[in-house]
Short mmCIF file of C-alpha atoms and ligand atoms in Angstrom, two decimals:
data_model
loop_
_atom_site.label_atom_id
_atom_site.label_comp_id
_atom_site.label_asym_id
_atom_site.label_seq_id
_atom_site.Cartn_x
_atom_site.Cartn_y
_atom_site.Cartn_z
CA UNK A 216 119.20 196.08 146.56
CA UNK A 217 118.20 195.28 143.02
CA UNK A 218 119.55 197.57 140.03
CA UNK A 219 116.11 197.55 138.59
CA UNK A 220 115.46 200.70 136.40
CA UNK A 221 116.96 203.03 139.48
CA UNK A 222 118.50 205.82 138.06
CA UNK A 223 121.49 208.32 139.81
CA UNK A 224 121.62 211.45 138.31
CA UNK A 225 125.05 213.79 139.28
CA UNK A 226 125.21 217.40 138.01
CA UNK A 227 124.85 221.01 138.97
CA UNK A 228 122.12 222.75 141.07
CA UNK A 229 121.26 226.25 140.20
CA UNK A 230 119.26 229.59 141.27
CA UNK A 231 118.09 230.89 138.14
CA UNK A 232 117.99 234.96 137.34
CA UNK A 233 115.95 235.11 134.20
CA UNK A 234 115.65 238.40 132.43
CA UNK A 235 113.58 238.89 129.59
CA UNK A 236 113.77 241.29 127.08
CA UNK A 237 113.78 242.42 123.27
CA UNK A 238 117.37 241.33 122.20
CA UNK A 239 120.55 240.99 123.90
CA UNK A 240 122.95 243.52 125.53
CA UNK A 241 125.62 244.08 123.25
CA UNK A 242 128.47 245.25 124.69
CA UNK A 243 128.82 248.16 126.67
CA UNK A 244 124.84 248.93 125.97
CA UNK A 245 121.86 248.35 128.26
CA UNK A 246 119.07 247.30 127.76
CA UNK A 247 115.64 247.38 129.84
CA UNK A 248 113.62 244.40 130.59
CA UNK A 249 110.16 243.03 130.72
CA UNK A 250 109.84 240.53 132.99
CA UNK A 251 112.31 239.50 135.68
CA UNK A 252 111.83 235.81 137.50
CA UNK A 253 113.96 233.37 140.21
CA UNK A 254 113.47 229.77 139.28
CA UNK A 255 115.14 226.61 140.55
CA UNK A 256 117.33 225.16 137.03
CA UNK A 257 120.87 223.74 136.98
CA UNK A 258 121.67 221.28 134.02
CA UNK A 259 121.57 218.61 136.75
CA UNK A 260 118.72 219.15 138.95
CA UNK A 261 116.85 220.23 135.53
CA UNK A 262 117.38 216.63 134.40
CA UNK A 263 116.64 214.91 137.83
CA UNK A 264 113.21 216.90 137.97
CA UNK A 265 112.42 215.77 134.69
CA UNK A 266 113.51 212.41 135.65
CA UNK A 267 111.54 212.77 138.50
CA UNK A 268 108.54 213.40 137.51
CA UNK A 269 108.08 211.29 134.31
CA UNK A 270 108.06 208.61 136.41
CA UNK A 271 111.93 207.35 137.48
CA UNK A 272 113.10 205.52 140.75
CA UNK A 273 115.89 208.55 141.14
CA UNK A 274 118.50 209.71 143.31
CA UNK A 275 120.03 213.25 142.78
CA UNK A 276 124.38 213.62 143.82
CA UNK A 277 124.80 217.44 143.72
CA UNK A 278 125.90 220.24 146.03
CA UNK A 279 124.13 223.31 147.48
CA UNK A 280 124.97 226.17 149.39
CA UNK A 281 124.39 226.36 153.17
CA UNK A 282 121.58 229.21 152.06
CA UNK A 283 117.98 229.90 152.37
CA UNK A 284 117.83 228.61 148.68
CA UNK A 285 119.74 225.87 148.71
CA UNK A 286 117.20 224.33 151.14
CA UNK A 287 114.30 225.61 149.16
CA UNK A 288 115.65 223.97 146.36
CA UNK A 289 116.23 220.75 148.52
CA UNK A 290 112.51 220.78 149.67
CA UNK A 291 111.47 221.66 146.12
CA UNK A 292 113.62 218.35 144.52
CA UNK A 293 111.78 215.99 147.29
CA UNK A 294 108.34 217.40 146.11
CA UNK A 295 109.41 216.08 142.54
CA UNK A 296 109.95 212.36 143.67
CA UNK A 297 113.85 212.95 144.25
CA UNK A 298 116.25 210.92 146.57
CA UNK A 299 117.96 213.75 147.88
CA UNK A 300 119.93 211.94 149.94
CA UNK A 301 123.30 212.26 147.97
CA UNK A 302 122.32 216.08 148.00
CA UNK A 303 125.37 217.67 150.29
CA UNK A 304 125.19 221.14 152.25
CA UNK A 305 128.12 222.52 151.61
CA UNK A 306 129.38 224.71 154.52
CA UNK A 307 130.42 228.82 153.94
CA UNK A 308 128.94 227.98 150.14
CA UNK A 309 126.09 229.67 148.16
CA UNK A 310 124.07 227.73 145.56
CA UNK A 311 125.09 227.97 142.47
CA UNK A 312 123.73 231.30 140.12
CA UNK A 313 122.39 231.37 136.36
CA UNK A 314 121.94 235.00 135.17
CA UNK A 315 119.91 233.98 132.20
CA UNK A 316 118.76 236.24 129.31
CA UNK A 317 115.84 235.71 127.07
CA UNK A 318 115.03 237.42 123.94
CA UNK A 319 112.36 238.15 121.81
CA UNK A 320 112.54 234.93 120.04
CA UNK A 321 112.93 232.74 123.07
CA UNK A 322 116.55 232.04 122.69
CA UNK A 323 119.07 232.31 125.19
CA UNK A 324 122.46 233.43 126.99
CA UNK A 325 123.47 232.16 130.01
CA UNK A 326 126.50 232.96 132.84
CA UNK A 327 126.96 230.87 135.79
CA UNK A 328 128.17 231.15 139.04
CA UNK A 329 129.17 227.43 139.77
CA UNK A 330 129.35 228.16 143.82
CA UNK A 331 128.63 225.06 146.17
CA UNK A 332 128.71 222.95 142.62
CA UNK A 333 132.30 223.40 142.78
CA UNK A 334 132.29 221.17 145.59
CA UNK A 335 131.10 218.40 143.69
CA UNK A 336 134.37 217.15 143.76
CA UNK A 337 136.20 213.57 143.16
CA UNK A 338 135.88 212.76 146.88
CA UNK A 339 132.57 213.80 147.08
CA UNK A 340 131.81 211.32 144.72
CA UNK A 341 133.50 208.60 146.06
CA UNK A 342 131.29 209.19 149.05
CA UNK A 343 128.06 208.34 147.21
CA UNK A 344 129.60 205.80 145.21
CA UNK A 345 127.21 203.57 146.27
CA UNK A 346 124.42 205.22 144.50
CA UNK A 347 125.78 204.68 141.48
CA UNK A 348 126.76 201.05 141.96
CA UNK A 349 123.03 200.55 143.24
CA UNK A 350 121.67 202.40 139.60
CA UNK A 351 120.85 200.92 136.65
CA UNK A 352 121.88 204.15 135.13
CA UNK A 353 124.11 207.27 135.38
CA UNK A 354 122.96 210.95 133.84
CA UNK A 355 125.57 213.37 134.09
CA UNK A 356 125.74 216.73 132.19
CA UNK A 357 129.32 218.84 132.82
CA UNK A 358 128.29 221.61 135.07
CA UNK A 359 130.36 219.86 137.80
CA UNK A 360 133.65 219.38 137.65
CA UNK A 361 135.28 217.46 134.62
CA UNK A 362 137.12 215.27 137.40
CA UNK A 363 134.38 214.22 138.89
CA UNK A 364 132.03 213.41 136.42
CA UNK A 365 135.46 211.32 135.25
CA UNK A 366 135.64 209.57 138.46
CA UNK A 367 131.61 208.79 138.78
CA UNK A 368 131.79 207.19 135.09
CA UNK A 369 134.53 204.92 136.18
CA UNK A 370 132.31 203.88 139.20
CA UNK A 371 129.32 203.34 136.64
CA UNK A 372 131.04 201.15 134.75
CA UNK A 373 132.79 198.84 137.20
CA UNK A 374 129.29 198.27 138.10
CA UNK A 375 127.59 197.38 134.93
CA UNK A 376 125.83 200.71 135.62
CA UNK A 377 125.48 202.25 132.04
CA UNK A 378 126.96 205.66 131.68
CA UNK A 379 124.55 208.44 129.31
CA UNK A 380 126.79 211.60 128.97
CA UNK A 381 125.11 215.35 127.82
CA UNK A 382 127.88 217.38 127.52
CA UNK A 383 126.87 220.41 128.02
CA UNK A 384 128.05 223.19 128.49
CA UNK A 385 130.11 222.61 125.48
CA UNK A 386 133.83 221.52 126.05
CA UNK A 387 136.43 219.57 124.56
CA UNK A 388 136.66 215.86 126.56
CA UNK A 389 138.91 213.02 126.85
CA UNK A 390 139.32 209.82 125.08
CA UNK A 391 139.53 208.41 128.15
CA UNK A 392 135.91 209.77 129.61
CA UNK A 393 134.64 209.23 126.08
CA UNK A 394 135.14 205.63 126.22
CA UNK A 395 133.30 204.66 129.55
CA UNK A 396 129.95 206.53 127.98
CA UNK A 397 127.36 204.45 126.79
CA UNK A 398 124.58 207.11 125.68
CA UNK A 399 126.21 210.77 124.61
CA UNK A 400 123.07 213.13 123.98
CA UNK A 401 125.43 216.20 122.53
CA UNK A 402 123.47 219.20 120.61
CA UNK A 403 125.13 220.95 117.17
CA UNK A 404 127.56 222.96 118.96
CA UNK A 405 128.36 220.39 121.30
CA UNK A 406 128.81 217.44 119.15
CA UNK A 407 131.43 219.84 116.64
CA UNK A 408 133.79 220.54 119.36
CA UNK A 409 133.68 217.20 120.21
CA UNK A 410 134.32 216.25 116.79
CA UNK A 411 135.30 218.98 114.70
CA UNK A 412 132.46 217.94 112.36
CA UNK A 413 130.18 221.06 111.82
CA UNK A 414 126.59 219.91 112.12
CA UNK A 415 124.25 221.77 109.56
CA UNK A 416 122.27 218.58 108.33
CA UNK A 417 121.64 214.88 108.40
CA UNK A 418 124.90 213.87 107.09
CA UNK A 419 126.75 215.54 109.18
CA UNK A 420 125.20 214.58 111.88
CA UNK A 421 125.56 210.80 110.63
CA UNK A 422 129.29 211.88 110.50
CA UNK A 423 129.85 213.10 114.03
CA UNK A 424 127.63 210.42 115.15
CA UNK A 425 130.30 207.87 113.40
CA UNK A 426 133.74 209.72 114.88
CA UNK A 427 131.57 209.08 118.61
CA UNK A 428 131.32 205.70 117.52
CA UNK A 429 134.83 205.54 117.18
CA UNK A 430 135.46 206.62 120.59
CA UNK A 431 133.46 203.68 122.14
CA UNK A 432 130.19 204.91 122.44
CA UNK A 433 127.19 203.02 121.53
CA UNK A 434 124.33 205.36 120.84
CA UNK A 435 124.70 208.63 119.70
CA UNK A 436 121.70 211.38 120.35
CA UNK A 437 122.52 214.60 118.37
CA UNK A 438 119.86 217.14 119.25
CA UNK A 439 118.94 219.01 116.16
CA UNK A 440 116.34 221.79 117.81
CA UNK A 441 113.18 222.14 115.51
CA UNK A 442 114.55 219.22 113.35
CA UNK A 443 114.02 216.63 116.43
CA UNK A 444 117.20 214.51 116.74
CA UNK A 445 119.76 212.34 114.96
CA UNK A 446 119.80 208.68 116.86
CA UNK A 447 122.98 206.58 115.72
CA UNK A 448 123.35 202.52 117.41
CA UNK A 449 126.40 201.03 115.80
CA UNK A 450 126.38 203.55 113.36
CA UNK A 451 123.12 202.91 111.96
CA UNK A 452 121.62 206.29 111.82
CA UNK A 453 117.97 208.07 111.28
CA UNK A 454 115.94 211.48 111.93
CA UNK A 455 113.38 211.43 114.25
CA UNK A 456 111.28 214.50 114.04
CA UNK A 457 109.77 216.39 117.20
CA UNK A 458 106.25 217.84 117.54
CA UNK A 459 105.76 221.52 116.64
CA UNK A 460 104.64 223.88 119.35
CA UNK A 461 104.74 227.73 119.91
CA UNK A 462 107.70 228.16 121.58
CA UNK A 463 107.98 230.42 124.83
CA UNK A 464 111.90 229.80 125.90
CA UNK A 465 113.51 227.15 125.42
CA UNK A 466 115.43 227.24 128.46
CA UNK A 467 115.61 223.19 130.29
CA UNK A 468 114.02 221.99 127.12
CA UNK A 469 117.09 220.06 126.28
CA UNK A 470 117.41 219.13 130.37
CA UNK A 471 113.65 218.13 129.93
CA UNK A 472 114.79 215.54 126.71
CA UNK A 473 117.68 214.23 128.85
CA UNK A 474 115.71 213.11 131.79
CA UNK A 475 112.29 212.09 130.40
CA UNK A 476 114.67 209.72 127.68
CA UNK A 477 116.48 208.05 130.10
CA UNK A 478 113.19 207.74 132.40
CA UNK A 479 111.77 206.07 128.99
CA UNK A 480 114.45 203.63 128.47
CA UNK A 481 114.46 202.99 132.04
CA UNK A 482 111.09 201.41 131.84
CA UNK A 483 112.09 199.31 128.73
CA UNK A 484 110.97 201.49 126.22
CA UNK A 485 112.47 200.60 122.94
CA UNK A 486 114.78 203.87 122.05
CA UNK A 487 113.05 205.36 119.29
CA UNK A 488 109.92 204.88 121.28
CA UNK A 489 112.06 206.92 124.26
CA UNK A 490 113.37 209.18 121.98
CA UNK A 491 109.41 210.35 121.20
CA UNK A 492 108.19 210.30 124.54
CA UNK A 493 111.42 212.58 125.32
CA UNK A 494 110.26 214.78 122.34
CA UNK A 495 106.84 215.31 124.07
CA UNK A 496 108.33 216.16 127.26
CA UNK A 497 110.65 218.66 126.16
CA UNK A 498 107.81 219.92 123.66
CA UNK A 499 105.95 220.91 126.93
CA UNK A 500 108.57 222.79 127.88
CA UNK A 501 109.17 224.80 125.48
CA UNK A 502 105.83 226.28 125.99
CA UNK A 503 106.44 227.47 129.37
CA UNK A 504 108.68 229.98 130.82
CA UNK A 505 111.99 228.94 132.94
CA UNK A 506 113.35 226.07 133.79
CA UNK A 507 111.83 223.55 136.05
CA UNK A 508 109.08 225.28 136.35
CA UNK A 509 108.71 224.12 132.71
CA UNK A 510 109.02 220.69 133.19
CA UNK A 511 106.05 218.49 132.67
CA UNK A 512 104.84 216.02 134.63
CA UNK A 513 103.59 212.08 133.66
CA UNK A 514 100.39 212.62 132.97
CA UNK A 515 100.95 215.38 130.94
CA UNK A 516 103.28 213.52 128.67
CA UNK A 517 101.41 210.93 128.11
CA UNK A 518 98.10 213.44 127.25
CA UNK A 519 100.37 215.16 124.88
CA UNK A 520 101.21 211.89 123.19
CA UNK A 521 97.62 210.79 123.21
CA UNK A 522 96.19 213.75 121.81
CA UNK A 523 99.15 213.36 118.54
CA UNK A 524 97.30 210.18 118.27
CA UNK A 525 100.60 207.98 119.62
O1 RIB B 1847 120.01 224.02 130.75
C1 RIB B 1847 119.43 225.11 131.38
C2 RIB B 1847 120.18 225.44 132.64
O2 RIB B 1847 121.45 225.88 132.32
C3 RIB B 1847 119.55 226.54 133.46
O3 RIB B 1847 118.60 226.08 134.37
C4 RIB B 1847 120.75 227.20 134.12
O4 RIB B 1847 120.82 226.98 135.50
C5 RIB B 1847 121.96 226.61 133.41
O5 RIB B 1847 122.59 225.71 134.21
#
């Protein structure tokens, strides 16, 4: 089978709890909510829908539960144009949980229950190994387990098959891991405690981008949130802005870049080309509430982009 532009994405499948209300819970206090939904999200499957349905040849590794929602969530991925194949049922497991809280200004908190994406482990891997040989590219985020998405990036790149890390949640990783990635799409937080560079403006960001560099990684995306996104190849570094839109939550926005990026350069987009179209996705996003419910689809992409006159 020919690597052409197929894509494997591995990462985390979630039910999402999402509770709005006007600021969060300190400690000890309750608060009521206004408006309570369950939405399909995980980092992974996040990415793979968006992947999905911008337009990518895609298949999804990732673990559910042997629950009424982990075959929802099954059907659901298949309805976005996802090879859910690789997708395991993992016996006596539930899908995985997000209890999610959104506050007044759209920001949020979020606790997981990893459940059947525990199971996502090294062997599982090695038994769809073949899905990442076959791919043209890997996504991975690091809501599975750090030995696993370890063990899938050394199967990436004994295969040519180029490796595009976004490590989040944030957590401190390896030299060794760091070296097989080819893309690392890291936000503020994330790229400091990979670095120890705090990120509060361009040259920082050109700073972490360079200690990335140093690690073996080629480009460097360092999401900036309303300020778009620092892109560093070779250590060659620039801004590139994103579109302003009334934000709703901004929950899978980030997910929503990931995906509709690699889609992007997938098709032989040239990156900062990829890097806009990824801007317009995630833009979308923003303006709706949840997760993948957020996540837009081709056409709407491409009508956003029109109507900014790109
Ligand atoms: O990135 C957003 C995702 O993080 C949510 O869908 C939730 O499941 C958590 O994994």
């Amino acid at each position: 089978m020919s690597k052409s532009a197929k894509l494997a994405v591995l990462g985390s499948i979630n039910a999402d709890h999402i509770l709005n209300l006007t600021h969060f819970p300190r400690p000890g206090e309750t608060v009521i909510g206004k408006q309570y939904q369950i939405a399909f999200g995980g980092k992974g499957a996040n990415q793979a829908v968006a992947a999905g349905r911008a337009g990518a040849s895609i298949a999804f590794i990732a673990c559910v539960g042997d629950d009424d929602t982990g075959e929802r969530i099954r059907q659901q991925l298949m309805q976005d144009r996802i090879d859910t194949s690789p997708v395991e049922t993992v016996p006596g497991a539930t899908t995985g949980v997000a209890m999610i809280f959104v506050n007044a200004d759209g920001e949020n908190s979020i606790g997981i229950s990893a459940g059947a994406n525990a199971a996502l482990t090294p062997a599982c891997v090695v038994r769809h190994q073949q899905v990442i040989a076959e791919a043209s590219a890997l996504l991975m985020q690091l809501e599975s387990p750090l030995e696993s998405v370890l063990a899938a990036a050394k199967i990436a790149h004994q295969h040519q098959t180029q490796v595009i890390l976004n490590p989040a949640p944030a957590t401190q990783l390896s030299d060794e891991l760091l070296a097989l990635v080819d893309i690392i799409t890291p936000n503020e937080t994330e790229a400091e405690i990979l670095t120890g560079i705090a990120v509060n403006n361009d040259e920082d960001a050109a700073r972490a981008a360079r200690a990335l560099h140093a690690k073996g990684i080629d480009t460097v995306l360092i999401t900036l949130g309303s300020r778009g996104v620092w892109l560093s190849e070779q250590g060659q570094g620039q801004r590139i802005a994103g579109f302003r839109v009334e934000a709703v939550d901004t929950i899978a926005a980030g997910d929503t870049f990931n995906g509709a990026f690699i889609t992007a350069r997938l098709e032989g987009k040239p990156v900062v080309d990829a890097v806009r179209f990824a801007h317009a996705a995630a833009a979308i996003a923003v303006t709706r509430p949840g997760a993948q419910p957020s996540v837009p689809w081709r056409a709407e992409i491409d009508a956003f982009l029109q109507q900014q006159g790109e």
